[in-house]
mmCIF file of the C-alpha atoms, coordinates in Angstrom:
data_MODEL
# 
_entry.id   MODEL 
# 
loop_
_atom_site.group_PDB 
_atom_site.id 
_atom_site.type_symbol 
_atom_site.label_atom_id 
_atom_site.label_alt_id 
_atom_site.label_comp_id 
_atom_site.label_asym_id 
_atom_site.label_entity_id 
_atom_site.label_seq_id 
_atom_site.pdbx_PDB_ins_code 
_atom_site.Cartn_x 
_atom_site.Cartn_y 
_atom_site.Cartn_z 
_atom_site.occupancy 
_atom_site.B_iso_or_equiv 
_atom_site.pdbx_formal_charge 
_atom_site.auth_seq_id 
_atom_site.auth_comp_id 
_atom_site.auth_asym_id 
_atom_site.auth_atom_id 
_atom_site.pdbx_PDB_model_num 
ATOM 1  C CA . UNK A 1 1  ? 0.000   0.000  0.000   1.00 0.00 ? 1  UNK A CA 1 
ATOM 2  C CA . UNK A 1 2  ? 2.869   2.078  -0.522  1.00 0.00 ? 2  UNK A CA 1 
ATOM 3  C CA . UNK A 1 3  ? 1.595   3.464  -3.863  1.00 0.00 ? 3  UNK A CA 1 
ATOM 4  C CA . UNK A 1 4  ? -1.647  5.141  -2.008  1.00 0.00 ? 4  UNK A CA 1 
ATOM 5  C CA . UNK A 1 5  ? 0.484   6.653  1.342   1.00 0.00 ? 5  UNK A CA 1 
ATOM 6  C CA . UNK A 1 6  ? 2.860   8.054  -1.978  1.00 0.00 ? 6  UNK A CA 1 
ATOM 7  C CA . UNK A 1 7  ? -0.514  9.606  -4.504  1.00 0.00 ? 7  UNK A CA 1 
ATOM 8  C CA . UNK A 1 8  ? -1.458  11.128 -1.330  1.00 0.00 ? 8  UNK A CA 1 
ATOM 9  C CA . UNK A 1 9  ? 1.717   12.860 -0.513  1.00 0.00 ? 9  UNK A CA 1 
ATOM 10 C CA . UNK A 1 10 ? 1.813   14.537 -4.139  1.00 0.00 ? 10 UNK A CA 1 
ATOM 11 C CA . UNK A 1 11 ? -2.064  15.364 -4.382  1.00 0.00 ? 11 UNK A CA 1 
ATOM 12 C CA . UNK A 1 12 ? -1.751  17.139 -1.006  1.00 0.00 ? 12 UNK A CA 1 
ATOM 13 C CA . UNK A 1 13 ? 1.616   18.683 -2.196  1.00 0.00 ? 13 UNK A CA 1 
ATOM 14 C CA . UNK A 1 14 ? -0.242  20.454 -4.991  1.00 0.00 ? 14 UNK A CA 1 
ATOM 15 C CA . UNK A 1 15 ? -3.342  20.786 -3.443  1.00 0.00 ? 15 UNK A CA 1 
ATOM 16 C CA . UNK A 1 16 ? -5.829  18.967 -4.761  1.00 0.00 ? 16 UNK A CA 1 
ATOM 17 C CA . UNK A 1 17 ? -8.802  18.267 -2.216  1.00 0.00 ? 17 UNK A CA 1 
ATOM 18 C CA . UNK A 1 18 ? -11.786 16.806 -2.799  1.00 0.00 ? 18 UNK A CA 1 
ATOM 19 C CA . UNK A 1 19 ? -13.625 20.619 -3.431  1.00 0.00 ? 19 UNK A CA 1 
ATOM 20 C CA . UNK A 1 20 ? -10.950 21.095 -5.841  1.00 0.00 ? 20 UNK A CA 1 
ATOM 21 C CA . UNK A 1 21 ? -11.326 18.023 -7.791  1.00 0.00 ? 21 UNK A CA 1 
ATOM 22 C CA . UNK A 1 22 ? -14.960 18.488 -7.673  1.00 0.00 ? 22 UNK A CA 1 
ATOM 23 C CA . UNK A 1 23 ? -15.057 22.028 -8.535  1.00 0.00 ? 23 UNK A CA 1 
ATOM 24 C CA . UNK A 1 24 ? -12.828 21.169 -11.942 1.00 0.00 ? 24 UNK A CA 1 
ATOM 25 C CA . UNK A 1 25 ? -15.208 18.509 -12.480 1.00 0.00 ? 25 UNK A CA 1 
ATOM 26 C CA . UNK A 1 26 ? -18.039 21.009 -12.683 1.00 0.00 ? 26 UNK A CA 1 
ATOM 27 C CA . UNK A 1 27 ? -16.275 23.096 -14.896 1.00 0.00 ? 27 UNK A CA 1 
ATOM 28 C CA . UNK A 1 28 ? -15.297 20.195 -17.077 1.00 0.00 ? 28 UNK A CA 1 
ATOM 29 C CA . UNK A 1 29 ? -18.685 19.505 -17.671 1.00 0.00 ? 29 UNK A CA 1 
ATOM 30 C CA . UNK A 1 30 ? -20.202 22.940 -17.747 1.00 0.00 ? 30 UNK A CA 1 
ATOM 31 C CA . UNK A 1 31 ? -17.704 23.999 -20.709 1.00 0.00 ? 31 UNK A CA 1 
ATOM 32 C CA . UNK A 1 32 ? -18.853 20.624 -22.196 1.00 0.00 ? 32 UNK A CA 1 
ATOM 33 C CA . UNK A 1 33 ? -22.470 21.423 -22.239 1.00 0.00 ? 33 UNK A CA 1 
ATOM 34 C CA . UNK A 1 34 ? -21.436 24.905 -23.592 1.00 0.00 ? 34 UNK A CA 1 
ATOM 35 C CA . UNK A 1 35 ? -19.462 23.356 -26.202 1.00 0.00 ? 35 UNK A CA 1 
ATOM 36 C CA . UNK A 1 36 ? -22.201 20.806 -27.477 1.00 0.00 ? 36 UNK A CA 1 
ATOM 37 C CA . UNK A 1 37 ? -24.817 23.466 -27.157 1.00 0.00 ? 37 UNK A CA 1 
ATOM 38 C CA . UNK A 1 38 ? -22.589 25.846 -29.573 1.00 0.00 ? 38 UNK A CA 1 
ATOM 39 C CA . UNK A 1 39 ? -21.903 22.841 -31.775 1.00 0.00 ? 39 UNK A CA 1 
ATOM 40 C CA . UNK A 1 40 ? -25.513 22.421 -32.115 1.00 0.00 ? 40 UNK A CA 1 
ATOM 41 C CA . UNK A 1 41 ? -26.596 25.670 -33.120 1.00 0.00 ? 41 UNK A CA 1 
ATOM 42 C CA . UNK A 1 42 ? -23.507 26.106 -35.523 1.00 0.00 ? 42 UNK A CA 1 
ATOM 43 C CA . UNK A 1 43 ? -25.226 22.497 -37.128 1.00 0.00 ? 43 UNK A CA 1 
ATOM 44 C CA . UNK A 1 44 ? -28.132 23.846 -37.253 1.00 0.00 ? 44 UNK A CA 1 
ATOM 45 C CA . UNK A 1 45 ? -27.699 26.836 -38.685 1.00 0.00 ? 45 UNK A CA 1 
ATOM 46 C CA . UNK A 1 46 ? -25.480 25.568 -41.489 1.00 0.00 ? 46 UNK A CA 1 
ATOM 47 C CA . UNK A 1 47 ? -27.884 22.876 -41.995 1.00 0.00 ? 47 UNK A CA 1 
ATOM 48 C CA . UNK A 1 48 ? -30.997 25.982 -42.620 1.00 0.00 ? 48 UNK A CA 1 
ATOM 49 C CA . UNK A 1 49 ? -28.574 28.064 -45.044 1.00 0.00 ? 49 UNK A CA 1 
ATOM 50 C CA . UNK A 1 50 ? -28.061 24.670 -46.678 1.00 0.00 ? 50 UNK A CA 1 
ATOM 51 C CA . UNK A 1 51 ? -24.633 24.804 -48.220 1.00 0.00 ? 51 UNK A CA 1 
ATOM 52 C CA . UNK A 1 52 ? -24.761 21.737 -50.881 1.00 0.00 ? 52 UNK A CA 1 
ATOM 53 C CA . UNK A 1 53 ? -28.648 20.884 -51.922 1.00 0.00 ? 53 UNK A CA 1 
ATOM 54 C CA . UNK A 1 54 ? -27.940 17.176 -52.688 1.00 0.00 ? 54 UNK A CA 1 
ATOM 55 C CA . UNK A 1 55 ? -25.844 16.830 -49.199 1.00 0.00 ? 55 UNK A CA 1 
ATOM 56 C CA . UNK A 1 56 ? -27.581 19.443 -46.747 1.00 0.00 ? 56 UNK A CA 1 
ATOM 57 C CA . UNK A 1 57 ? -26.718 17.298 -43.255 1.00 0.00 ? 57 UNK A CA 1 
ATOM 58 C CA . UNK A 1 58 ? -23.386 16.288 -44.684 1.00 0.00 ? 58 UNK A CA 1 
ATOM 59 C CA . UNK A 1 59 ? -22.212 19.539 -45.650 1.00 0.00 ? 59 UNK A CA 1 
ATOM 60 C CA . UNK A 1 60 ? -23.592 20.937 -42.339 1.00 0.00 ? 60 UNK A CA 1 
ATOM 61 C CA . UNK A 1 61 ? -21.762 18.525 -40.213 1.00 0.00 ? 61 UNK A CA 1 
ATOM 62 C CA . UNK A 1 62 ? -18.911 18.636 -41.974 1.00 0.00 ? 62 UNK A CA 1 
ATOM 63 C CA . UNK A 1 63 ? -18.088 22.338 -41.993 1.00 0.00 ? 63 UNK A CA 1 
# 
């Protein structure tokens, strides 16, 4: 059990507690929902202007 006594010494040597590890957690996943809502609105918005008529939802998701 060496290995555990020695990841605690270096997580408490840069600080990492548990309200820091689950505050970057939150932000982890609050950029992530940002980033998928962004990604969806750039989709559909591409998809509406409609950038190659045979391929709308291609050329949407592509660009």
């Amino acid at each position: 059990m060496g290995w555990v006594s020695d990841f605690r010494g270096r997580v408490a040597d840069v600080g990492w507690t548990s309200g820091t590890v689950f505050r970057e957690f939150m932000r982890f996943n609050v950029t992530g929902c940002f980033n998928s809502a962004f990604a969806f609105i750039l989709y559909e918005l591409l998809y509406r202007v409609n950038i190659w008529d045979a391929h709308t939802a291609v050329a949407a998701w592509v660009v």
